[in-house]
Each structure stands twice: as C-alpha cells, then as structure tokens.
Short mmCIF file of C-alpha atoms in Angstrom, two decimals:
data_model
loop_
_atom_site.label_atom_id
_atom_site.label_comp_id
_atom_site.label_asym_id
_atom_site.label_seq_id
_atom_site.Cartn_x
_atom_site.Cartn_y
_atom_site.Cartn_z
CA MET T 1122 -28.96 30.47 -12.95
CA PRO T 1123 -25.59 30.86 -11.13
CA LEU T 1124 -22.51 29.59 -12.92
CA LEU T 1125 -20.64 26.43 -11.87
CA VAL T 1126 -17.48 27.25 -9.93
CA MET T 1127 -14.59 26.59 -12.32
CA GLY T 1128 -11.29 24.77 -11.69
CA VAL T 1129 -12.74 21.44 -10.57
CA ILE T 1130 -13.25 18.27 -12.54
CA LEU T 1131 -16.88 17.23 -12.46
CA LEU T 1132 -18.99 14.78 -14.36
CA PHE T 1133 -22.54 16.01 -14.23
CA SER T 1134 -25.65 16.46 -16.28
CA SER T 1135 -27.82 19.53 -16.13
CA CYS T 1136 -31.39 19.08 -15.07
CA ALA T 1137 -32.53 19.99 -18.59
CA GLN T 1138 -30.36 17.16 -19.90
CA ASP T 1139 -32.06 14.89 -17.38
CA GLY T 1140 -35.34 15.60 -19.18
CA PHE T 1141 -36.40 18.73 -17.36
CA ASP T 1142 -36.83 21.99 -19.27
CA ASP T 1143 -36.71 25.22 -17.29
CA GLU T 1144 -40.43 25.17 -16.55
CA THR T 1145 -40.44 21.50 -15.59
CA PHE T 1146 -37.34 22.04 -13.47
CA SER T 1147 -39.02 24.84 -11.57
CA GLY T 1148 -42.13 22.74 -11.09
CA SER T 1149 -43.99 26.02 -10.57
CA VAL T 1150 -42.24 26.26 -7.20
CA ARG T 1151 -41.94 29.94 -6.27
CA ASN T 1152 -41.58 32.08 -3.17
CA THR T 1153 -40.42 29.08 -1.13
CA THR T 1154 -37.63 28.10 1.25
CA LEU T 1155 -36.31 24.95 -0.41
CA SER T 1156 -35.25 21.70 1.23
CA SER T 1157 -32.08 19.72 0.55
CA PRO T 1158 -32.21 16.29 -1.11
CA SER T 1159 -32.93 13.65 1.49
CA ALA T 1160 -30.40 10.92 2.23
CA ALA T 1161 -32.86 8.38 0.82
CA ASP T 1162 -32.81 10.20 -2.51
CA ILE T 1163 -29.03 10.23 -2.83
CA SER T 1164 -27.16 7.39 -4.56
CA ILE T 1165 -23.43 6.79 -4.04
CA ALA T 1166 -21.66 4.14 -6.14
CA ALA T 1167 -18.23 3.30 -7.51
CA SER T 1168 -17.52 3.63 -11.22
CA THR T 1169 -16.91 0.40 -13.11
CA ASP T 1170 -13.13 0.77 -12.74
CA ASN T 1171 -13.38 1.93 -9.10
CA SER T 1172 -11.46 5.13 -9.92
CA LYS T 1173 -14.45 7.44 -9.28
CA THR T 1174 -17.34 7.78 -6.88
CA ILE T 1175 -20.55 8.68 -8.70
CA ILE T 1176 -23.00 10.67 -6.57
CA THR T 1177 -26.51 11.37 -7.85
CA TRP T 1178 -29.64 12.85 -6.29
CA LYS T 1179 -33.25 13.62 -7.16
CA VAL T 1180 -34.06 17.07 -8.45
CA ILE T 1181 -35.43 19.67 -6.07
CA TYR T 1182 -37.88 21.74 -8.10
CA GLY T 1183 -37.25 25.44 -8.12
CA ALA T 1184 -33.59 25.07 -7.10
CA GLY T 1185 -30.78 27.26 -8.32
CA GLY T 1186 -28.34 24.36 -8.15
CA TYR T 1187 -26.73 22.50 -5.26
CA ILE T 1188 -23.90 23.54 -2.95
CA CYS T 1189 -21.77 20.40 -2.55
CA SER T 1190 -18.73 19.33 -0.55
CA VAL T 1191 -16.91 15.99 -0.62
CA TYR T 1192 -14.30 15.39 2.07
CA ASP T 1193 -11.75 12.70 2.82
CA VAL T 1194 -12.35 12.22 6.56
CA SER T 1195 -9.84 9.43 7.18
CA ASP T 1196 -8.48 11.83 9.79
CA PRO T 1197 -11.71 13.30 11.20
CA SER T 1198 -9.82 16.18 12.79
CA ALA T 1199 -8.43 17.31 9.42
CA PRO T 1200 -10.91 16.72 6.58
CA VAL T 1201 -9.53 17.25 3.07
CA ALA T 1202 -11.65 18.36 0.12
CA VAL T 1203 -11.70 15.77 -2.68
CA ASP T 1204 -11.00 17.26 -6.11
CA ASP T 1205 -11.52 20.72 -4.53
CA ILE T 1206 -15.24 20.06 -4.13
CA ASP T 1207 -15.73 22.38 -1.16
CA ASN T 1208 -18.95 24.43 -1.05
CA THR T 1209 -18.98 24.15 -4.83
CA LEU T 1210 -22.13 25.06 -6.77
CA VAL T 1211 -23.20 22.19 -9.03
CA ASP T 1212 -25.67 22.95 -11.81
CA GLY T 1213 -27.01 19.45 -12.19
CA CYS T 1214 -28.05 16.34 -10.30
CA SER T 1215 -24.80 14.34 -10.18
CA LEU T 1216 -21.05 14.60 -9.81
CA ALA T 1217 -18.07 12.28 -9.93
CA VAL T 1218 -15.01 12.53 -7.69
CA THR T 1219 -11.78 10.61 -7.31
CA ARG T 1220 -12.13 7.41 -5.32
CA GLU T 1221 -9.14 6.16 -3.32
CA GLU T 1222 -8.87 2.69 -1.83
CA ASP T 1223 -9.81 2.20 1.83
CA THR T 1224 -10.83 5.77 2.49
CA SER T 1225 -13.62 7.32 4.58
CA TYR T 1226 -15.60 10.14 2.98
CA GLN T 1227 -18.32 12.66 3.78
CA PHE T 1228 -20.74 14.19 1.25
CA ILE T 1229 -22.61 17.39 2.12
CA ILE T 1230 -25.31 18.89 -0.10
CA ARG T 1231 -27.47 21.96 0.38
CA THR T 1232 -30.02 23.17 -2.17
CA ALA T 1233 -29.17 26.63 -3.48
CA GLY T 1234 -31.79 29.33 -3.80
CA ASN T 1235 -33.13 30.71 -7.06
CA ALA T 1236 -33.50 34.51 -7.15
CA GLU T 1237 -35.57 34.47 -10.37
CA LEU T 1238 -38.21 32.34 -8.68
CA ASN T 1239 -37.78 34.03 -5.30
CA ASN T 1240 -36.82 30.67 -3.76
CA LYS T 1241 -34.47 30.66 -0.77
CA GLU T 1242 -31.69 28.12 -0.21
CA ALA T 1243 -32.32 25.22 2.14
CA GLU T 1244 -31.87 26.00 5.81
CA THR T 1245 -30.08 22.73 6.46
CA ALA T 1246 -27.72 20.51 4.48
CA THR T 1247 -27.84 16.75 4.13
CA GLU T 1248 -24.71 14.91 5.25
CA ILE T 1249 -23.80 11.33 4.32
CA GLU T 1250 -20.79 9.27 5.41
CA PHE T 1251 -19.48 6.61 3.03
CA ASN T 1252 -16.26 4.72 2.42
CA SER T 1253 -14.36 2.67 -0.14
CA PHE T 1254 -13.46 -0.25 2.09
CA THR T 1255 -14.09 -3.77 0.86
CA GLU T 1256 -17.08 -5.38 2.55
CA THR T 1257 -16.38 -6.77 6.02
CA TYR T 1258 -16.81 -10.51 6.52
CA ALA T 1259 -16.31 -10.53 10.29
CA THR T 1260 -15.00 -8.29 13.06
CA ILE T 1261 -12.60 -9.83 15.56
CA PRO T 1262 -13.26 -8.61 19.13
CA ASP T 1263 -10.71 -6.35 20.77
CA GLY T 1264 -8.36 -8.25 23.10
CA SER T 1265 -8.51 -11.53 21.16
CA ASP T 1266 -5.64 -13.94 20.68
CA LEU T 1267 -5.84 -14.37 16.92
CA ALA T 1268 -4.57 -17.96 17.03
CA THR T 1269 -7.35 -18.92 19.44
CA TRP T 1270 -10.02 -16.89 17.65
CA PHE T 1271 -9.33 -18.41 14.24
CA ALA T 1272 -9.19 -21.90 15.77
CA GLN T 1273 -12.68 -21.29 17.14
CA ASN T 1274 -13.87 -19.48 13.99
CA PRO T 1275 -12.21 -21.22 11.02
CA VAL T 1276 -12.04 -19.35 7.74
CA PRO T 1277 -14.79 -20.86 5.55
CA ASP T 1278 -14.16 -22.60 2.26
CA GLU T 1279 -15.65 -19.69 0.32
CA ALA T 1280 -12.32 -17.91 0.96
CA ILE T 1281 -10.67 -20.30 -1.50
CA GLU T 1282 -12.41 -18.34 -4.28
CA ASN T 1283 -13.11 -15.00 -2.59
CA ASP T 1284 -10.98 -12.78 -0.39
CA LEU T 1285 -12.63 -12.41 3.02
CA CYS T 1286 -11.98 -9.26 5.07
CA TYR T 1287 -11.55 -9.61 8.81
CA ASP T 1288 -11.67 -6.30 10.65
CA LEU T 1289 -9.74 -5.45 13.77
CA VAL T 1290 -11.18 -2.79 16.05
CA PRO T 1291 -9.56 0.64 15.56
CA GLY T 1292 -7.13 1.21 18.43
CA GLY T 1293 -7.60 -2.38 19.59
CA SER T 1294 -4.95 -4.68 21.06
CA TYR T 1295 -4.52 -8.26 19.88
CA THR T 1296 -2.03 -11.06 20.48
CA LEU T 1297 -0.71 -13.96 18.42
CA SER T 1298 0.47 -16.81 20.63
CA SER T 1299 1.10 -19.41 17.93
CA ASP T 1300 1.18 -19.77 14.16
CA ILE T 1301 -1.90 -19.16 12.04
CA ASP T 1302 -1.90 -21.00 8.72
CA PHE T 1303 -4.64 -19.83 6.35
CA GLY T 1304 -3.57 -22.37 3.73
CA LEU T 1305 -5.44 -21.86 0.45
CA LYS T 1306 -7.94 -19.43 1.96
CA GLN T 1307 -7.62 -15.77 0.96
CA VAL T 1308 -7.71 -13.43 3.94
CA THR T 1309 -7.40 -9.71 4.56
CA LEU T 1310 -6.63 -8.56 8.11
CA ARG T 1311 -7.24 -4.85 8.46
CA THR T 1312 -8.22 -1.95 10.64
CA THR T 1313 -10.92 0.15 9.00
CA SER T 1314 -9.07 3.31 10.03
CA GLN T 1315 -5.90 4.58 8.44
CA THR T 1316 -5.07 6.70 11.50
CA ASP T 1317 -6.05 4.53 14.48
CA HIS T 1318 -4.41 1.17 13.84
CA ALA T 1319 -5.09 -1.97 15.80
CA LYS T 1320 -1.97 -3.60 17.26
CA ILE T 1321 -0.97 -7.26 17.10
CA THR T 1322 1.74 -8.48 19.49
CA TYR T 1323 3.52 -11.76 18.74
CA THR T 1324 3.85 -13.35 22.19
CA ALA T 1325 6.02 -16.41 21.56
CA ASN T 1326 9.52 -17.15 20.33
CA SER T 1327 8.29 -18.77 17.12
CA VAL T 1328 5.20 -17.10 15.67
CA SER T 1329 4.18 -16.38 12.08
CA ILE T 1330 1.14 -15.65 9.93
CA MET T 1331 1.21 -18.34 7.24
CA THR T 1332 -0.44 -18.69 3.86
CA GLN T 1333 -0.10 -20.27 0.43
CA THR T 1334 -2.41 -17.88 -1.38
CA ALA T 1335 -3.43 -14.21 -1.31
CA LEU T 1336 -2.88 -12.42 2.00
CA THR T 1337 -3.35 -8.74 2.80
CA LEU T 1338 -2.38 -6.86 5.96
CA LYS T 1339 -3.71 -3.29 6.10
CA TYR T 1340 -3.41 -0.48 8.64
CA ILE T 1341 -2.09 -2.72 11.39
CA ASP T 1342 0.79 -2.28 13.83
CA ILE T 1343 2.66 -5.53 14.54
CA ASP T 1344 5.14 -5.93 17.39
CA CYS T 1345 7.07 -9.08 16.52
CA SER T 1346 10.08 -8.42 18.77
CA GLN T 1347 9.45 -11.57 20.83
CA SER T 1348 9.58 -13.86 17.79
CA LYS T 1349 12.66 -14.92 15.84
CA GLU T 1350 10.70 -16.46 12.95
CA GLY T 1351 9.26 -14.88 9.81
CA VAL T 1352 6.60 -12.24 10.27
CA ILE T 1353 4.91 -13.87 7.28
CA GLU T 1354 5.73 -17.39 6.13
CA LEU T 1355 4.53 -19.61 3.32
CA SER T 1356 2.99 -22.85 4.50
CA PRO T 1357 5.59 -25.60 5.03
CA THR T 1358 3.27 -28.17 3.38
CA PRO T 1359 1.96 -26.78 0.08
CA ASP T 1360 -1.21 -28.03 -1.54
CA GLU T 1361 -0.44 -30.15 -4.58
CA SER T 1362 -2.94 -28.15 -6.65
CA LEU T 1363 -0.35 -25.36 -6.74
CA TYR T 1364 2.34 -27.47 -8.34
CA ALA T 1365 3.11 -26.08 -11.79
CA ALA T 1366 -0.24 -24.28 -11.69
CA THR T 1367 0.90 -22.10 -14.59
CA GLY T 1368 1.33 -25.24 -16.68
CA GLU T 1369 5.11 -25.00 -16.71
CA GLY T 1370 8.05 -25.53 -14.44
CA SER T 1371 8.50 -27.28 -11.14
CA TYR T 1372 7.24 -24.70 -8.67
CA TYR T 1373 4.27 -24.41 -6.37
CA ASN T 1374 2.77 -21.39 -8.10
CA ILE T 1375 0.90 -18.90 -5.95
CA GLN T 1376 -0.85 -16.90 -8.66
CA LYS T 1377 -1.94 -14.29 -6.15
CA SER T 1378 -0.52 -11.32 -4.25
CA ILE T 1379 0.73 -10.82 -0.72
CA VAL T 1380 0.19 -7.17 0.20
CA VAL T 1381 1.34 -5.23 3.24
CA ASN T 1382 -0.15 -1.75 3.08
CA GLY T 1383 -0.11 1.07 5.61
CA CYS T 1384 1.40 -1.04 8.39
CA ASN T 1385 4.04 -0.47 11.07
CA ILE T 1386 6.07 -3.64 11.62
CA ASP T 1387 8.35 -3.37 14.64
CA GLY T 1388 11.20 -5.48 15.99
CA VAL T 1389 11.79 -7.90 13.11
CA LYS T 1390 14.60 -10.22 14.25
CA GLY T 1391 14.50 -12.87 11.54
CA ASN T 1392 12.78 -12.84 8.15
CA PHE T 1393 10.04 -10.49 7.10
CA ILE T 1394 8.80 -13.21 4.73
CA TYR T 1395 10.15 -16.76 4.41
CA ASP T 1396 9.16 -19.59 2.05
CA ASN T 1397 10.06 -22.38 4.50
CA ASN T 1398 12.54 -23.76 1.94
CA VAL T 1399 9.71 -24.87 -0.35
CA ALA T 1400 9.92 -24.25 -4.11
CA TYR T 1401 7.20 -21.61 -4.20
CA CYS T 1402 6.88 -18.98 -6.91
CA LEU T 1403 4.87 -16.12 -5.44
CA GLU T 1404 3.51 -14.09 -8.33
CA THR T 1405 3.45 -10.69 -6.60
CA MET T 1406 4.49 -9.10 -3.32
CA LEU T 1407 3.75 -5.45 -2.57
CA VAL T 1408 4.98 -3.50 0.46
CA LYS T 1409 3.37 -0.06 0.38
CA ASN T 1410 3.11 2.89 2.79
CA THR T 1411 4.74 0.76 5.47
CA ILE T 1412 7.51 1.13 8.07
CA ILE T 1413 9.54 -1.96 8.95
CA ARG T 1414 12.01 -1.70 11.80
CA ARG T 1415 14.46 -4.56 11.84
CA GLU T 1416 16.13 -5.48 15.09
CA ASN T 1417 18.64 -7.94 13.70
CA SER T 1418 19.54 -10.64 16.20
CA SER T 1419 22.44 -13.05 16.14
CA GLU T 1420 20.05 -15.54 17.77
CA ALA T 1421 17.83 -15.66 14.69
CA SER T 1422 18.70 -18.26 12.05
CA ASN T 1423 19.33 -15.36 9.64
CA ASN T 1424 18.30 -11.74 9.16
CA ILE T 1425 17.23 -11.83 5.51
CA SER T 1426 14.07 -9.76 5.03
CA PHE T 1427 12.76 -11.40 1.84
CA TYR T 1428 14.08 -14.95 2.05
CA PHE T 1429 13.00 -17.50 -0.55
CA LYS T 1430 15.38 -20.34 0.10
CA GLY T 1431 13.49 -22.75 -2.16
CA GLY T 1432 11.83 -20.41 -4.64
CA PHE T 1433 11.35 -16.74 -5.57
CA ILE T 1434 8.99 -13.80 -5.91
CA ASN T 1435 8.28 -13.08 -9.55
CA GLU T 1436 7.43 -9.42 -8.92
CA LEU T 1437 8.56 -7.63 -5.76
CA THR T 1438 7.59 -3.98 -5.26
CA ILE T 1439 8.51 -1.75 -2.32
CA GLN T 1440 6.78 1.61 -2.56
CA ASN T 1441 6.43 4.68 -0.30
CA SER T 1442 7.95 2.72 2.58
CA THR T 1443 10.78 2.84 5.13
CA ILE T 1444 12.87 -0.20 6.03
CA TRP T 1445 15.63 0.17 8.59
CA ASN T 1446 17.72 -1.75 11.11
CA SER T 1447 18.22 -0.42 14.63
CA SER T 1448 20.86 -2.97 15.70
CA ASP T 1449 24.58 -3.35 15.03
CA VAL T 1450 24.07 -6.84 13.55
CA SER T 1451 24.27 -6.77 9.73
CA SER T 1452 22.05 -8.87 7.48
CA THR T 1453 23.87 -11.05 4.97
CA TYR T 1454 21.22 -10.13 2.38
CA PHE T 1455 18.16 -7.94 2.14
CA VAL T 1456 16.55 -10.09 -0.59
CA GLN T 1457 17.68 -13.64 -1.38
CA TYR T 1458 16.06 -16.10 -3.77
CA ASN T 1459 16.99 -19.63 -4.70
CA ASN T 1460 19.64 -19.47 -7.44
CA SER T 1461 17.47 -21.45 -9.85
CA GLY T 1462 14.56 -19.02 -9.57
CA ARG T 1463 13.71 -17.48 -12.93
CA CYS T 1464 10.45 -16.36 -14.54
CA SER T 1465 10.60 -18.82 -17.45
CA ARG T 1466 11.01 -21.74 -15.07
CA ALA T 1467 7.68 -20.94 -13.40
CA GLY T 1468 5.67 -20.10 -16.51
CA TYR T 1469 6.07 -16.30 -16.62
CA ASN T 1470 7.49 -14.09 -19.34
CA ARG T 1471 9.24 -11.53 -17.11
CA ASN T 1472 10.35 -11.01 -13.53
CA TYR T 1473 10.56 -7.68 -11.69
CA VAL T 1474 12.23 -5.96 -8.76
CA ASN T 1475 10.86 -2.46 -8.10
CA TYR T 1476 11.87 0.03 -5.38
CA GLU T 1477 10.02 3.34 -5.60
CA ASN T 1478 10.02 6.41 -3.32
CA SER T 1479 11.33 4.50 -0.34
CA THR T 1480 13.89 5.03 2.43
CA PHE T 1481 16.43 2.41 3.53
CA TYR T 1482 18.76 2.81 6.50
CA ASN T 1483 21.45 0.45 7.86
CA ILE T 1484 20.14 -2.48 5.81
CA ALA T 1485 22.73 -5.19 4.98
CA HIS T 1486 25.45 -2.80 6.11
CA GLU T 1487 28.15 -5.41 5.57
CA GLY T 1488 26.09 -7.61 3.27
CA GLN T 1489 24.25 -7.43 -0.04
CA MET T 1490 20.97 -5.79 -0.99
CA GLY T 1491 20.13 -8.62 -3.40
CA ASN T 1492 21.15 -12.16 -4.24
CA TYR T 1493 19.19 -13.83 -7.05
CA SER T 1494 21.54 -15.19 -9.66
CA GLY T 1495 18.62 -16.68 -11.61
CA PHE T 1496 17.56 -13.13 -12.49
CA ASN T 1497 20.87 -11.49 -13.26
CA GLY T 1498 22.04 -11.21 -16.84
CA GLN T 1499 18.62 -12.23 -18.19
CA SER T 1500 16.84 -10.22 -20.88
CA THR T 1501 13.58 -11.15 -19.16
CA SER T 1502 14.45 -9.25 -15.96
CA THR T 1503 13.13 -5.76 -15.28
CA TRP T 1504 14.63 -3.53 -12.58
CA VAL T 1505 13.21 -0.22 -11.40
CA MET T 1506 14.79 1.90 -8.67
CA THR T 1507 13.48 5.46 -8.56
CA ASN T 1508 13.42 8.28 -5.99
CA CYS T 1509 14.90 6.16 -3.21
CA ILE T 1510 17.30 7.07 -0.39
CA PHE T 1511 19.86 4.54 0.84
CA VAL T 1512 22.06 5.42 3.81
CA ASP T 1513 24.61 2.93 5.19
CA CYS T 1514 23.16 0.07 3.17
CA GLY T 1515 24.55 -2.69 0.98
CA ASN T 1516 28.27 -2.27 1.69
CA LYS T 1517 28.54 0.43 -0.99
CA GLN T 1518 27.31 -1.90 -3.78
CA ILE T 1519 23.62 -1.13 -3.87
CA CYS T 1520 23.13 -0.87 -7.63
CA ARG T 1521 25.32 -3.83 -8.50
CA ARG T 1522 23.51 -6.15 -6.09
CA PHE T 1523 20.09 -4.72 -6.94
CA VAL T 1524 20.43 -6.04 -10.49
CA GLY T 1525 22.03 -9.26 -9.27
CA GLY T 1526 25.51 -8.40 -10.50
CA SER T 1527 24.91 -7.91 -14.22
CA ILE T 1528 22.43 -6.48 -16.72
CA ASN T 1529 21.76 -8.06 -20.11
CA SER T 1530 18.98 -5.77 -21.25
CA SER T 1531 17.91 -2.16 -21.34
CA ASP T 1532 15.17 -2.93 -18.82
CA ALA T 1533 16.89 -1.25 -15.86
CA THR T 1534 15.60 2.13 -14.74
CA PHE T 1535 17.39 4.29 -12.18
CA ARG T 1536 16.35 7.84 -11.31
CA ASN T 1537 17.02 10.36 -8.52
CA ASN T 1538 18.45 7.90 -6.00
CA THR T 1539 20.78 8.71 -3.10
CA TYR T 1540 23.46 6.10 -2.32
CA MET T 1541 25.36 7.26 0.78
CA PHE T 1542 27.57 4.94 2.80
CA GLU T 1543 29.39 6.16 5.90
CA GLY T 1544 29.41 9.71 4.59
CA GLU T 1545 30.58 8.86 1.07
CA PHE T 1546 28.66 8.33 -2.15
CA GLU T 1547 28.66 5.41 -4.56
CA SER T 1548 28.05 7.75 -7.44
CA THR T 1549 30.94 9.21 -9.42
CA ASN T 1550 30.41 11.40 -12.49
CA GLY T 1551 26.84 10.20 -12.80
CA SER T 1552 27.49 6.44 -12.76
CA VAL T 1553 27.35 3.94 -9.93
CA ASP T 1554 29.56 0.92 -10.52
CA ASN T 1555 28.51 1.20 -14.19
CA TYR T 1556 24.94 0.20 -13.31
CA ASP T 1557 23.10 3.44 -12.61
CA MET T 1558 24.11 5.38 -15.73
CA SER T 1559 21.17 7.79 -15.51
CA GLY T 1560 23.24 10.76 -14.39
CA THR T 1561 20.57 11.51 -11.78
CA ALA T 1562 22.19 10.06 -8.64
CA ILE T 1563 22.06 12.61 -5.81
CA GLU T 1564 25.37 13.30 -4.09
CA GLU T 1565 23.95 15.10 -1.09
CA ASP T 1566 23.43 14.03 2.51
CA PRO T 1567 19.65 13.66 2.96
CA GLY T 1568 20.14 14.98 6.49
CA PHE T 1569 17.93 12.56 8.40
CA LYS T 1570 16.74 14.17 11.63
CA ASP T 1571 17.38 11.26 14.06
CA PRO T 1572 17.88 8.00 12.16
CA GLN T 1573 19.10 6.00 15.18
CA ASN T 1574 15.67 6.53 16.71
CA GLY T 1575 13.65 6.11 13.54
CA ASP T 1576 13.11 9.72 12.50
CA PHE T 1577 14.07 10.02 8.84
CA THR T 1578 12.73 13.50 8.28
CA VAL T 1579 14.71 14.86 5.33
CA SER T 1580 16.57 18.19 5.34
CA GLY T 1581 18.63 17.73 2.15
CA ALA T 1582 17.56 20.40 -0.31
CA THR T 1583 17.85 18.24 -3.42
CA GLN T 1584 15.91 15.33 -1.92
CA ILE T 1585 13.20 17.75 -0.80
CA SER T 1586 13.06 19.43 -4.20
CA LEU T 1587 12.83 16.14 -6.09
CA ARG T 1588 10.53 14.57 -3.46
CA THR T 1589 12.64 11.45 -2.97
CA GLY T 1590 12.47 8.78 -0.30
CA ASP T 1591 9.41 7.73 1.67
CA PRO T 1592 6.96 10.66 1.28
CA ARG T 1593 6.05 10.61 4.98
CA TRP T 1594 9.48 12.13 5.83
CA LEU T 1595 9.28 15.02 3.39
CA PRO T 1596 8.33 18.49 4.62
CA GLU T 1597 5.58 20.32 2.82
CA ILE T 1598 6.71 22.82 0.22
#
C-alpha cells in the first residue's frame, strides 16, 4: 500500500484499526475502477474545543487509500491548502485539520487505486463545501435600513441567553437612519464573507448601535462620516439587573464582550465607543483585524475613541489592527476612563490594556494615548504592548500614558515597538521615558507608503524583519 505523504499533521486511523484486516478491507474487490466516497458518507464536525475539523468517511473496499485536499476558500480566486493537505494520500478513513473561526472550506476526496488488487483510482472526486461560521438566525435583505428592519423584526427574548447571528448579504448596502438599542439581547451582525463585506452607512447626524450586553460586528464596512456620535454606545438607561452583577462594587457590570473583527470603520468624528456617562464596567472589548479611520471634527463633543466617562473597560485588546486620523484636529485622548475605574471596584482581580501587532498614525497628536488614573500605579494592572508601530501619536509620551503615568508592578510587557514622532524617536539607549525598558524599541522609520491616504505599507527593514505593526501592511518575505 502506498505510503502517507510526510510533513503534514494528520489524525487518522488505518482501515485495519477501524476493524478491517487486509482481506476485509479489500472486500474481494479486484480488477475494478473504484468510486470515491459519496457526500452522504462523509462526516464533517468540529472537535470539542473547535480547534480542529474532523473529517471521516466510509471505507471503499479495495482502495489503496484516499487522495485528499482541504482548502480555505474564503477568497475563492485564491484557495489555500489547510495544513498542507493538497492531493495528499491518506491511508485511513479520517483526518483532522486546523479549524479557523468564520472560514469557508472545501474538501476534495478521490479514492486511490490499488495495484496489488488491480483496482484503478476513481475517475471523479467528491467535493464538499463547509464553513466554521456560527449558525445564522436571520438574514437581513440587501438595501434595508437597519433601524426600520429591527423595529419591524425585534430581536427575540432568546437572545438574552444566546447570541443570535444576523447576516448581511455579501456586497450588500445598508443604512442606519436612527439609533438601534439591542439592550440586554446578544447580537452578532456579520457578513458571511471575509472578502466581500456588506456596507452600513450612518445617514443621520446622531446615529449609534447601542447595547448593554455582548455585541459582535464582523466583516462589515461602516461609513459613519455623517454622524458625530459614538459608532457604538452603551445604552443610556441600563437594566438594574446589571448593577453590581459581580457581587461587588457600584457598577453596571456587563460580563460579556464587545467584539469588532475584520471590519473597516470609516469617518469616525466622535467616539468609537461611548458609555453615555453611565457607570458601566464592560468586562472585555476586542478590536481585531480592523481598520478605523478617524476624521476628527471640532464639531463633535470630543474625539476620544474609547470614552468611558462614567466607567471603564476591564480588559481592552487591540490586535492586528490599524487606527489612524486623517484630519488636523487632535484628540485629547485615545482612551479615557472614569478616574475611579479599577478592577477591584467592579469585582475583578486584574485589569488589562493590550496592544498587539497594530499600527497607529496621527492619533492624539497633541494629546494623550491613555488617561485612566484608577489603573496606574496598581499592582493589579497588566499592560502589554508588543510589535506595534506608532507614528505621530501621543505627543511623544506613548509609553508613559499607556501605563497611565506610573507602574507599580512587573506586569508591563513591551517588545519591538516603534515610537516615532515628527521624525524623532522616543527611545534612547533602549528605554522610553523609563517605561519601556525592554531594549527592543525600534529606532527606524517604518517608511509608510502613503499614510496621508491610508496606505501604511511598511518599507522599514527592521519592522519587516520582526513583522511588526498591522500584518496587512507587511510585504511577504
């Protein structure tokens, strides 16, 4: 029997291990052109931890194995082999491959011939499309005004306990003419295509998507240039069930996550997220694989991106993202929390601020990257800033303001960051204002291609070598 192609990670069982000895496996099938497993005889399921896709099929008697391919087809024009499973011979009836969130896949299987039995390989392969998207609750028709559609189709009460996914049509165009407030109902708005996003246009001066629980925006383009309010806001009237939900403190505790993943947010004039001056503690906020273009306006009440006037975010993470400002108006702060905000006051043991592999340009040029005096100097605060590029941000005090002005613990991690301000660097002899003492700060112009027009393609050799900043701007090496 042919050998399994090496160099790939597979979980499989041989047919003998499945209870078939060589004779049983052959099934006395000889001198035959074999067929491929039918789609009905193929099972595709996620592993218990969702990290793998387990693919199994019924044995084809007399086979010499199975020629398998698994492709990521999120971009149908450029399929990518998963775990190098590309016309790979599998000596068994199952395999396991890496499973990524919200990804479209294709599985192709052809039965291989068996020379010893004079059996020829199948003339055709079986192809199956599958994906790792969460189940759709409803699809919103292309061209809808979301405010009107949700008024006519209210989110049901089951969303209080379960996140409901509302799909937007790939490539579709939507509007938002007035606020939507999902309240305590957990909602995901997404396009089920990572490459053909639906677009939402805010069409009024004061428009926001509001919530006081979990909210996820995925693979959506949002044009909010007509609105001066928060792109996302927390409900101005919180439900009393949230008050001190952790059993401690005097906050309305949202023990959920707000996630913005794979989005393009354009024309932000005011806040990216605002708590409406209510004492909320949002447990987690994640901005991932996202571009946010600020268009700071003096007409907006303020230009603070993450503004919790009454409360705070216990764990903020910005990852693989680009945040930049295209106007000459400087934000006073990039992140600002209420001065009393602190993990212990809302029932948590630690609070976190994490910036990872992200690019920042012209953010708080004359202001501060962070203002949260409840965090600074606390042994319960954790700060992580790794592989980031800052150009013309934070008035040359990025590290100091990132940690709130002082550190009272060893829980601050800096690595491979670029801090360049008007052609100069914050770093001197490996330290930055005595905060980044890692000795890894990069004193080299990242060489953005056209930052004024939003092209942050990197040409700096060190940044390319160390793969820093938002990965989308890095050339292949």
